[in-house]
Coordinates of C-alpha atoms in Angstrom, one line a residue:
X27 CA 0.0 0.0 0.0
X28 CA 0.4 3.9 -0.2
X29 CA 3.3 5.5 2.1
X30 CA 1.0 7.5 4.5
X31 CA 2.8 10.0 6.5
X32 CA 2.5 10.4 10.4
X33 CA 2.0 14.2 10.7
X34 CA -0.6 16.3 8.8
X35 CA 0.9 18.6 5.5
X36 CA 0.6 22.3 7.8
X37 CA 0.6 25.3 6.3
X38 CA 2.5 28.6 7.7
X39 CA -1.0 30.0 9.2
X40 CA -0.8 27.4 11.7
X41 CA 2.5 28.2 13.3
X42 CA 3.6 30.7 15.7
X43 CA 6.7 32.0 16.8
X44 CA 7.4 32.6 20.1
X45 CA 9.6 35.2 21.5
X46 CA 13.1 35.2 22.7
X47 CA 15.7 36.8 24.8
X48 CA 16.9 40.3 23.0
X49 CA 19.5 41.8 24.7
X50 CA 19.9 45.8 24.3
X51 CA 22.0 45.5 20.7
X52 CA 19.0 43.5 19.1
X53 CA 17.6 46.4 17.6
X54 CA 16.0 46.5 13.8
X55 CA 18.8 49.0 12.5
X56 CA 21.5 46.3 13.5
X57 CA 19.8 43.3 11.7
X58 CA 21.6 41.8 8.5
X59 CA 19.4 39.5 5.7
X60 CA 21.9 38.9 4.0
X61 CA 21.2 34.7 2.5
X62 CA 23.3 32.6 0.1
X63 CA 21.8 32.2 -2.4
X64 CA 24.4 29.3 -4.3
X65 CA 25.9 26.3 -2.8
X66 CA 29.3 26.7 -1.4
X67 CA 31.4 24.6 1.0
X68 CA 32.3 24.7 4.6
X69 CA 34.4 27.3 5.7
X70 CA 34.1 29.3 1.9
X71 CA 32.3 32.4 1.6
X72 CA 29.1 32.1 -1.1
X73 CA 30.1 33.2 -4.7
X74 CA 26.5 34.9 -4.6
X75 CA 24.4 36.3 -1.8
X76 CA 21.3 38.2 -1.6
X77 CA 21.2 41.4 0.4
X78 CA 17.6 40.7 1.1
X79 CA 16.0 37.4 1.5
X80 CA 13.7 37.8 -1.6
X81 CA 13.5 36.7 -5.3
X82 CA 10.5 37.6 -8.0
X83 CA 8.8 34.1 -9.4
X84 CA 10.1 33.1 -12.9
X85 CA 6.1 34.1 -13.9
X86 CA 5.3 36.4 -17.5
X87 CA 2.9 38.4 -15.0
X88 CA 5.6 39.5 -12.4
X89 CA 9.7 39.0 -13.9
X90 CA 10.5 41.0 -16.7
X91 CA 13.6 43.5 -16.7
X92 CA 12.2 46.3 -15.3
X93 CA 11.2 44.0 -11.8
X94 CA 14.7 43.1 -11.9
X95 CA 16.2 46.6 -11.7
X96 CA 13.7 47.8 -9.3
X97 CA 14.6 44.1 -7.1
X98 CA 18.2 44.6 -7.4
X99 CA 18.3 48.2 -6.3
X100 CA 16.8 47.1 -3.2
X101 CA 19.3 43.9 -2.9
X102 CA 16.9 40.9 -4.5
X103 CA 17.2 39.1 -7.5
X104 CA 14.7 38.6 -10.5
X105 CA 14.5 35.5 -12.4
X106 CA 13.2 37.1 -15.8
X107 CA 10.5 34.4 -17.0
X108 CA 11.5 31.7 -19.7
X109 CA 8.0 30.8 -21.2
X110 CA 8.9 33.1 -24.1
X111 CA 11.5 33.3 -27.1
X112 CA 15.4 32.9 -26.2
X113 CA 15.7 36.2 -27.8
X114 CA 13.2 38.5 -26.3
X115 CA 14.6 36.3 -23.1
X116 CA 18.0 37.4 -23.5
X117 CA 17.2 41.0 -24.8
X118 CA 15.4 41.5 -21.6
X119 CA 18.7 39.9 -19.5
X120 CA 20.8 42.0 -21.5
X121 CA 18.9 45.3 -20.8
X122 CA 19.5 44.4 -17.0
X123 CA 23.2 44.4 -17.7
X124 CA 23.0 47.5 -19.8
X125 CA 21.1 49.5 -17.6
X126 CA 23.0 52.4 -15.8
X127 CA 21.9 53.6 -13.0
X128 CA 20.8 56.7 -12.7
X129 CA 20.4 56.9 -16.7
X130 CA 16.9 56.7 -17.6
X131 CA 16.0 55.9 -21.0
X132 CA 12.6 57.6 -21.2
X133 CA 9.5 55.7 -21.4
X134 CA 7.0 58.5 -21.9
X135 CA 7.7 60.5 -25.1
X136 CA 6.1 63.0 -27.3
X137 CA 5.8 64.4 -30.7
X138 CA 5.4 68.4 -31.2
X139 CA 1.9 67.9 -32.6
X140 CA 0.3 66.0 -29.9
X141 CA -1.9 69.0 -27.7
X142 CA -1.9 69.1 -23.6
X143 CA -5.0 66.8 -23.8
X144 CA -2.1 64.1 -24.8
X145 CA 0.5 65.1 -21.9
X146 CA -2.3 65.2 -19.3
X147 CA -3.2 61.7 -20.5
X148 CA 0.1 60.7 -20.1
X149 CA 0.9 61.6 -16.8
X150 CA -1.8 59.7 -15.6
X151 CA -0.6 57.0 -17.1
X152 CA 2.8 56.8 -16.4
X153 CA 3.1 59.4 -13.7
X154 CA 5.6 61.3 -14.7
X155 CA 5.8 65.1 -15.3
X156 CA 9.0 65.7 -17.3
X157 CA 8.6 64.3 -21.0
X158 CA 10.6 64.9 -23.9
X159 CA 9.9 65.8 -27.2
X160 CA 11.8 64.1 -30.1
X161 CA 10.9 64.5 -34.0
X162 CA 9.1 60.4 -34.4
X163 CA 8.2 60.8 -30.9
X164 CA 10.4 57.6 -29.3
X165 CA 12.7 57.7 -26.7
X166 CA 15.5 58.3 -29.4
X167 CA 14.2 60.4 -32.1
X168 CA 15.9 64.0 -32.2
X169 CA 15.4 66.1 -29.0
X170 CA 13.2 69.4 -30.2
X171 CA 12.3 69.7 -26.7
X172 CA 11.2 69.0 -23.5
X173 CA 7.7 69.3 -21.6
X174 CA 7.5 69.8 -17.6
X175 CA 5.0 70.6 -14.9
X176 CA 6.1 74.1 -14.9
X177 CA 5.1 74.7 -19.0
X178 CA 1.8 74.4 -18.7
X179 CA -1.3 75.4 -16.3
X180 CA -4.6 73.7 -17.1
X181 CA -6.3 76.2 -15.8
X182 CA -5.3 78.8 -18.6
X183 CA -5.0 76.7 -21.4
X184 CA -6.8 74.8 -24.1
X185 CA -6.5 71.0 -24.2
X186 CA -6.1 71.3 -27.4
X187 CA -3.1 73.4 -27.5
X188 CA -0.1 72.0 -29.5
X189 CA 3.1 70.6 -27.5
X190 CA 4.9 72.8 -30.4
X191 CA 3.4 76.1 -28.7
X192 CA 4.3 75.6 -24.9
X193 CA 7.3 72.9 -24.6
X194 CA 10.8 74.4 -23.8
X195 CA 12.7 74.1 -27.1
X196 CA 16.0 72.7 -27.6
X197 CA 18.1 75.8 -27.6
X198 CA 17.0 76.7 -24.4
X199 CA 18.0 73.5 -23.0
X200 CA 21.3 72.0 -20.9
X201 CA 22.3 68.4 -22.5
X202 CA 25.5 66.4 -22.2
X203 CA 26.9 64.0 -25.1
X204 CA 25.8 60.2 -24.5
X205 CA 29.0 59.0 -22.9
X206 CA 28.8 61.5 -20.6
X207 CA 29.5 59.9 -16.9
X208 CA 27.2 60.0 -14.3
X209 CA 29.2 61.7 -12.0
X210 CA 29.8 64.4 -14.8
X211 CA 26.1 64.5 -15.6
X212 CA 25.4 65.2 -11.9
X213 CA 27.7 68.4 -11.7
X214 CA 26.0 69.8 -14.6
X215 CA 22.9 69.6 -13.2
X216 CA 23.9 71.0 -9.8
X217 CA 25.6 73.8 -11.5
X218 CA 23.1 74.7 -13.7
X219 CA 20.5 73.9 -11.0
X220 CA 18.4 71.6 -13.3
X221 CA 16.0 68.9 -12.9
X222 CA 17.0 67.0 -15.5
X223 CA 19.6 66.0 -17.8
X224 CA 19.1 65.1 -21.4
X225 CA 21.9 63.0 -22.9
X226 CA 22.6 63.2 -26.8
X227 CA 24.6 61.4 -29.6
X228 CA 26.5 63.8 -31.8
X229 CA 22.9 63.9 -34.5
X230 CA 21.4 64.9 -31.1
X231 CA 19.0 62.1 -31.1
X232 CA 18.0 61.7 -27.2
X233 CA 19.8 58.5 -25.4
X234 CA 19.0 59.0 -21.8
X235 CA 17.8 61.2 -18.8
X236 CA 19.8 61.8 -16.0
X237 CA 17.2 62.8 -13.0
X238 CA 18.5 65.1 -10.1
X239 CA 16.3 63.3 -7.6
X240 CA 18.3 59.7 -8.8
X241 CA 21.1 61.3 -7.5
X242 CA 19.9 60.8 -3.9
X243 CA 18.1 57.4 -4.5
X244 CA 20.7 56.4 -6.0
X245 CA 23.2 57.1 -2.1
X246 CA 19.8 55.7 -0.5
X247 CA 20.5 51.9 -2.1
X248 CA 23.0 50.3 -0.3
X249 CA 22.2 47.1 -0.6
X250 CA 22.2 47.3 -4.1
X251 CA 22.7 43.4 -5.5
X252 CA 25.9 44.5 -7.9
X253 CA 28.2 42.1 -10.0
X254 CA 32.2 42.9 -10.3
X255 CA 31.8 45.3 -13.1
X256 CA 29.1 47.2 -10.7
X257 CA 26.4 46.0 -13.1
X258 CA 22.7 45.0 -11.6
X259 CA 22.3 41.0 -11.1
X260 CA 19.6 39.1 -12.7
X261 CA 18.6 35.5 -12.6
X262 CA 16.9 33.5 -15.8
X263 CA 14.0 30.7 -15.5
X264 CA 15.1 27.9 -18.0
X265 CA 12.9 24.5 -18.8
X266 CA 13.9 21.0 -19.4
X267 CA 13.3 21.0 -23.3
X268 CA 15.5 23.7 -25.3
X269 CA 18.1 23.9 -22.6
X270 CA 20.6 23.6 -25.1
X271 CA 19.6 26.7 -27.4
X272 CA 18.7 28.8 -24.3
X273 CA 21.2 28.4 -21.5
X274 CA 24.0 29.7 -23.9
X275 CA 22.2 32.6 -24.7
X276 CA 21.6 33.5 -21.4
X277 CA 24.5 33.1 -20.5
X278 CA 26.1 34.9 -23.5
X279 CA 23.7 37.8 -22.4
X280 CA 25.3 38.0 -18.9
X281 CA 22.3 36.2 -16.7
X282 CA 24.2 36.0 -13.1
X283 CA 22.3 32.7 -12.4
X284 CA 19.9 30.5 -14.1
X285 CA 16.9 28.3 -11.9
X286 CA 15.1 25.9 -13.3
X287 CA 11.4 26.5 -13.7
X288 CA 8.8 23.5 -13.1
X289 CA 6.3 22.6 -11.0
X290 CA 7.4 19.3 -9.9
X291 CA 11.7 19.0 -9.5
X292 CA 12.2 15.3 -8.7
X293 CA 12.5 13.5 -12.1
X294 CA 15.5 12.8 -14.4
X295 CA 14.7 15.6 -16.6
X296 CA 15.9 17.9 -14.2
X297 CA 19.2 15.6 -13.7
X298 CA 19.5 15.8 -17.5
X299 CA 19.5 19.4 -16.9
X300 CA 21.9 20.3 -14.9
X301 CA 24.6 17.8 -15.7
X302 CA 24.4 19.2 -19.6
X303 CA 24.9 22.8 -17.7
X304 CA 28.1 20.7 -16.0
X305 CA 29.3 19.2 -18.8
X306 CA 29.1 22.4 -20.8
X307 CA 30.5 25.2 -18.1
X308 CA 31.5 23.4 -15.2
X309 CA 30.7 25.1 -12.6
X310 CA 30.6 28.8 -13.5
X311 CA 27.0 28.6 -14.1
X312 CA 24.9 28.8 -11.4
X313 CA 21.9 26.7 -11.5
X314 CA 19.1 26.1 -9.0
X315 CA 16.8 23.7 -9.4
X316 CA 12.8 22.7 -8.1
X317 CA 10.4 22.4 -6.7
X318 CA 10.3 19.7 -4.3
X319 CA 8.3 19.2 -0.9
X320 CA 10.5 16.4 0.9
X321 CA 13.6 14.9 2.0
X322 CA 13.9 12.7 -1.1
X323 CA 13.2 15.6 -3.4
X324 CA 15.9 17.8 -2.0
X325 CA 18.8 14.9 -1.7
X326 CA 17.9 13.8 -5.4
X327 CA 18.7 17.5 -6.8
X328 CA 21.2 17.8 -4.0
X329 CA 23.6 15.4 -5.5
X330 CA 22.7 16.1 -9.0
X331 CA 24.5 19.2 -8.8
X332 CA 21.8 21.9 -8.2
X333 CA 22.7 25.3 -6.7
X334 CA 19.9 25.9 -4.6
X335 CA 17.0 24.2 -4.5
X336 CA 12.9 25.1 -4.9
X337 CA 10.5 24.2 -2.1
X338 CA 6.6 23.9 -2.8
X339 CA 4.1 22.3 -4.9
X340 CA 1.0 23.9 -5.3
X341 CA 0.9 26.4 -2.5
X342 CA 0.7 29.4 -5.0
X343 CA -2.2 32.1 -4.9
X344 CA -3.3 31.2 -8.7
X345 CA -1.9 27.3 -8.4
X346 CA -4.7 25.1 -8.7
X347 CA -2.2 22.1 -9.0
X348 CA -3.6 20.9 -5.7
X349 CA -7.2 20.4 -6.7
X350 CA -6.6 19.5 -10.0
X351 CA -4.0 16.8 -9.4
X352 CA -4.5 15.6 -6.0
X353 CA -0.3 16.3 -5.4
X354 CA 1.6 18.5 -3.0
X355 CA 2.4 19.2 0.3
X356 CA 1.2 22.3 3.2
X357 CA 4.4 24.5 2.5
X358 CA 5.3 24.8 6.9
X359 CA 5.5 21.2 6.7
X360 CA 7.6 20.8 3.5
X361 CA 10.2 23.9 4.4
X362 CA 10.7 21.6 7.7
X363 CA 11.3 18.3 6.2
X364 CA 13.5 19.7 3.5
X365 CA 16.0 21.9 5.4
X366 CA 16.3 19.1 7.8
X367 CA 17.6 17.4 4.6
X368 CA 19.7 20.1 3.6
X369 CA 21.2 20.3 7.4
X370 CA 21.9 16.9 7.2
X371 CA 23.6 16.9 3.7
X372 CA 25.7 19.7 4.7
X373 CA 26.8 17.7 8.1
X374 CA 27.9 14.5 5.1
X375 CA 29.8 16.6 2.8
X376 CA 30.1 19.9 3.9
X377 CA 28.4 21.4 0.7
X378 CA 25.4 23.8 1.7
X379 CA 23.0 24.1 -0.5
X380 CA 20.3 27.1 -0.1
X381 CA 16.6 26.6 -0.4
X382 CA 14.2 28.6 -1.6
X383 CA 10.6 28.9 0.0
X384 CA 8.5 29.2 -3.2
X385 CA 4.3 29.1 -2.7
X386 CA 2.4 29.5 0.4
X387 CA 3.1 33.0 1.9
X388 CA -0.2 34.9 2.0
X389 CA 1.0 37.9 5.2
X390 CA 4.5 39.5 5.5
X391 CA 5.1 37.2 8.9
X392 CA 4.8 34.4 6.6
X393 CA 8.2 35.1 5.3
X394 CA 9.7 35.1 8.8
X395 CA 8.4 31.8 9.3
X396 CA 9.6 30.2 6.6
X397 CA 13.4 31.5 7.3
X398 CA 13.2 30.4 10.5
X399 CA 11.4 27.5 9.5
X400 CA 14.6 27.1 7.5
X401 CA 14.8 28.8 4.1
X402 CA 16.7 31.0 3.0
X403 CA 15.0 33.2 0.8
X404 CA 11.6 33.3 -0.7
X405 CA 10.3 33.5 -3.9
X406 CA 7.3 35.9 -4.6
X407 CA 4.8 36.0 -7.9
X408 CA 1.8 37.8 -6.0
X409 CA 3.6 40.4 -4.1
X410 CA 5.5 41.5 -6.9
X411 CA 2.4 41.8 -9.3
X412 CA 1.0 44.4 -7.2
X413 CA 3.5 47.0 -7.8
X414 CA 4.3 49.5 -10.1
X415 CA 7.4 47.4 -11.4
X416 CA 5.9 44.2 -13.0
X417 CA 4.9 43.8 -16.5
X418 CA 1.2 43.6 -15.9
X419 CA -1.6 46.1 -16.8
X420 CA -3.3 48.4 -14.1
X421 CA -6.9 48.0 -14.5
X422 CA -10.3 49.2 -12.6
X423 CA -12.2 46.9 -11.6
X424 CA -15.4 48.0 -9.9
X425 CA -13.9 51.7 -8.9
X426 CA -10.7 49.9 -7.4
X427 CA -7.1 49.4 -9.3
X428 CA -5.8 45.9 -9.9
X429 CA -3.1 44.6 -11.4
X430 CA -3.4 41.4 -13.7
X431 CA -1.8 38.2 -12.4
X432 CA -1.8 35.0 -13.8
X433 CA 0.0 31.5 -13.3
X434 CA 2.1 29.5 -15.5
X435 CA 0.1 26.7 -15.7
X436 CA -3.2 29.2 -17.0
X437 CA -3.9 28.6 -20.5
X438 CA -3.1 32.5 -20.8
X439 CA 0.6 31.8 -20.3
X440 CA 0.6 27.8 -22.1
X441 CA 3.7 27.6 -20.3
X442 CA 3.4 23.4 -21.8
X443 CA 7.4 23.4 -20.7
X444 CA 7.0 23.7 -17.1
X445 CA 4.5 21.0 -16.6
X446 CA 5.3 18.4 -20.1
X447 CA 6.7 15.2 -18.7
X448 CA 8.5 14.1 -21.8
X449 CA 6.1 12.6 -23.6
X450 CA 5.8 13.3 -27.5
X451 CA 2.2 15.2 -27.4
X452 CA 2.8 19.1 -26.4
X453 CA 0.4 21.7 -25.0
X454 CA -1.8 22.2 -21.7
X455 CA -4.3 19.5 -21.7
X456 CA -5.5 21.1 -18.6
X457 CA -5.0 23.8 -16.4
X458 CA -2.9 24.2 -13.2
X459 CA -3.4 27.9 -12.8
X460 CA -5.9 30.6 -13.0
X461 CA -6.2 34.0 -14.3
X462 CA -6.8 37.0 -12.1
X463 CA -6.7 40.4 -10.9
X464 CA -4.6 41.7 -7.3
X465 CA -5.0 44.8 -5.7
X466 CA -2.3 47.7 -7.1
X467 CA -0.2 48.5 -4.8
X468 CA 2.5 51.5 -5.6
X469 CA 6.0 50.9 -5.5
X470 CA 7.9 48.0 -4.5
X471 CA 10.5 50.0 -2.6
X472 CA 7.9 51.2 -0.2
X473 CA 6.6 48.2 0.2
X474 CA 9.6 45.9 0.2
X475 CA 10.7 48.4 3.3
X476 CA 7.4 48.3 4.6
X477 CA 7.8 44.2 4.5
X478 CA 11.5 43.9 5.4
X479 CA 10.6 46.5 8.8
X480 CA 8.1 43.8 10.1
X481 CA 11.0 40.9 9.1
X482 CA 13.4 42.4 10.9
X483 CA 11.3 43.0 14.2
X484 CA 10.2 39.8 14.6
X485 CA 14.0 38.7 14.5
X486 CA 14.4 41.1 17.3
X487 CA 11.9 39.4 19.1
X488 CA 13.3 36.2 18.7
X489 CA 16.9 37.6 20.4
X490 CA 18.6 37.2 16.0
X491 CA 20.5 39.7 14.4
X492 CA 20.9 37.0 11.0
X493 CA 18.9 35.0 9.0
X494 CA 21.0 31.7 10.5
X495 CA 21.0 33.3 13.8
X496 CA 17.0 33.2 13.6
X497 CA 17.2 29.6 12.4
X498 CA 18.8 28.5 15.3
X499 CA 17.1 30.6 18.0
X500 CA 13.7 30.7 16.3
X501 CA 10.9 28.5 19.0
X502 CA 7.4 27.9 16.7
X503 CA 4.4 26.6 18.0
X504 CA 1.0 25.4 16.5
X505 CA -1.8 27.2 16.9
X506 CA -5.4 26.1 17.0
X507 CA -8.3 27.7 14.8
X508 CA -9.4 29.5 18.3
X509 CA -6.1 30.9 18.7
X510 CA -6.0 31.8 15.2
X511 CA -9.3 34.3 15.4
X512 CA -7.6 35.3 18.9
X513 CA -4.7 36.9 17.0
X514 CA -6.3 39.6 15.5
X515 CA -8.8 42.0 15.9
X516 CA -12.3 40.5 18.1
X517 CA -14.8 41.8 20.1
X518 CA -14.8 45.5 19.1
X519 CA -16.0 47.4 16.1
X520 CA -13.3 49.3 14.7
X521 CA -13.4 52.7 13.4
X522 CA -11.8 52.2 10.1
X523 CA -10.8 48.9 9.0
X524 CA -7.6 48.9 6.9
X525 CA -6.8 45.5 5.0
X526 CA -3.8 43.6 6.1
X527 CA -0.8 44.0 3.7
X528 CA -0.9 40.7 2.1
X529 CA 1.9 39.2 -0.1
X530 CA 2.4 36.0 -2.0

């Protein structure tokens, strides 16, 4: 018969941490999140960390180069999704490696005959308030001028009025030639007390924008995830089919690591994988691999080479794998079982291997459970759709703004590669994810702060200034349904109820 486990699959709602000794230096200001996120040995030093213990989900709706540039800033990593071409895959790693910070290449543009009705539509869309005005309108036609807040007042003007008749034209501006350093392109600014920098080839077609108020954001990212050359890192979902054709140009395109992307990591495909990845680079490609939900799952991908490895099957907001296949595991239960594994293996041979809580985590304390249930870092598809970063459309739904979200497994993505199991017939033949909206919500630097402040008080609480301190002073205990209701707010009627800040 069936193996039937002992202990029920749980689920991070029914866990609790309870508090430990802080002394008077565990304060939130002192705490460090810095996680491997590759294998490395006993007594070495990672060859990659993360500043922050969170990665975007290899999903269409959330990881496309701009999430990776807004992640890294903050000091996470992106894993730009595969279930497109190798090209437009690589284009979008290689834009990550190209991008400069604090050069903007403009994504709001306008041509001289567009009216204020056009600029006013613009700005709500895009929320900016500084556009330039190039000849094809593009963000590299040739400059003719520049539109801001300050050349225009609705209240005085027709809608209708031409961009021609109110933009500040190029010979009144300040530009800079395109190789122009950032440093350089600062000074002029500051001396000529500007808000903004256009950058120009030598046919004056615009290249970039240099922002004075990137200039301090720019001092206010320390934890900015950087390779050697000072360039932003970026990770790349690959699948078990074209491996051969893609991993190259990923790699030729300058993805930092690469992470397999399936819903179920314990088969030979995944073997196949990495050992091609082996034979092919050695070991200067970093692969991780997933997802798995036990002790056998981890060891398998363990010792086939992986560099981290995925936990969770199923646990997703749109994953429907569950109901639909009748497989998985409650994510608490699988993060436990798996970096008990991965203790264990590192006790054998020394080699650590980071894991990866992927699925399950529905409130920010949910991430705080699973490191100190163990993981390392997290991966995120819902929290990341919300903001202003991911590659989604903002829509209103009944008077409210959403953001689209959908799963790999929907028939909107036909990812077919992350679920085929090698068989000769290709395509969905049913679906293991859903289509849906989430609630917008802004930027994900606020709320990546906003997330990471709660993180890094509950550490206090539990007496840990690290992510391995936590793991090894963290206490958990279940909690009953009663207790559950207990925990929030009961028995009053509150003034103005605001919705918890959810993630996932």
């Amino acid at each position: 018969m069936a193996y039937i486990f002992d202990e029920p699959s749980r689920t991070f709602n029914e866990y609790l941490l309870v508090p430990g000794y802080s002394s008077s230096e565990c304060i939130p200001e002192r705490v460090s999140l810095k996680t491997p996120l590759v294998r490395y040995r006993k007594g070495e030093e990672p060859e990659i960390s993360l500043s922050i213990p969170m990665v975007s989900a290899i999903m269409q709706s959330v990881s496309d180069d701009k999430m990776a540039v807004a992640l890294a800033t903050e000091g996470g990593m992106s894993f730009i999704f595969g279930s497109q071409s190798i090209e437009s895959q690589a284009a979008m790693v290689r834009a990550v490696k190209d991008y400069k910070a604090g050069f903007v290449k403009s994504d709001c543009n306008l041509k001289p005959d567009m009216t204020l009705a056009d600029v006013l539509e613009l700005k709500e869309e895009y929320g900016h308030s500084t556009m330039p005005v190039t000849d094809d309108g593009t963000a590299t036609g040739k400059l003719l001028g520049i539109v801001t807040g300050r050349d225009y007042r609705v209240s005085r003007m027709e809608t209708t009025e031409k961009v021609a008749d109110f933009m500040t034209p190029r010979e009144h501006l300040v530009t800079a030639p395109a190789d122009t350093s950032l440093k350089i392109a600062n000074d002029i600014i500051w001396d000529h007390k500007l808000n903004c920098l256009p950058l120009v080839d030598e046919d004056d077609h615009l290249v970039n924008l240099v922002f004075r108020k990137d200039y301090d954001t720019h001092k206010e990212n320390p934890l900015e995830l950087l390779d050697d050359h000072k360039r932003y890192m970026v990770g790349a979902g690959i699948n078990t089919r074209d491996y051969a054709e893609r991993v190259p140009a990923l790699v030729e395109a300058g993805a930092d690591v690469l992470c397999i992307d399936s819903s179920e990591g314990y088969s030979e495909w995944q073997s196949r994988t990495i050992s091609w990845i082996r034979d092919h680079y050695g070991d200067s490609v970093r692969v991780g691999a997933g997802n798995v939900v036990d002790a056998e799952g981890f060891r398998f991908l363990a010792e086939a080479g992986a560099d981290f490895i995925k936990v969770g099957i199923g646990g997703g907001s749109i994953c429907i794998t569950r109901e639909q296949k009748g497989i998985g595991r409650g994510q608490a239960t699988a993060i436990i079982d798996v970096a008990r594994a991965r203790d264990e293996y590192f006790d054998e041979t020394g080699i650590y291997v980071p894991i990866c809580s992927d699925g399950g985590i529905v409130y920010d304390h949910h991430i705080t459970l699973a490191l100190a249930m163990g993981s390392d870092f997290v991966m995120l598809g819902r929290y990341f759709a919300r903001f202003d970063e991911s590659p989604t459309n903002k829509v209103n739904v009944n008077g409210t703004y959403m953001k689209e979200y959908w799963g790999e497994g929907s028939a909107r993505a036909r990812n077919w590669q992350r679920y085929d199991l090698g068989g000769s017939k290709k395509g969905l033949t049913f679906e293991e994810g859903v289509d849906s909206y989430v609630p917008y919500a802004g930027s994900l630097k606020d709320n990546v702060a906003a997330t990471l402040a709660k993180v890094k008080s509950t550490m206090c609480n539990c007496g840990a200034l690290t992510i391995p301190e936590l793991k090894e002073k963290a206490k958990l205990t279940l909690v009953s349904s009663t207790s559950i209701v207990e925990g929030g707010a009961h028995d009053v009627l509150q003034k103005d109820k605001t919705p918890y800040v959810t993630n996932a």
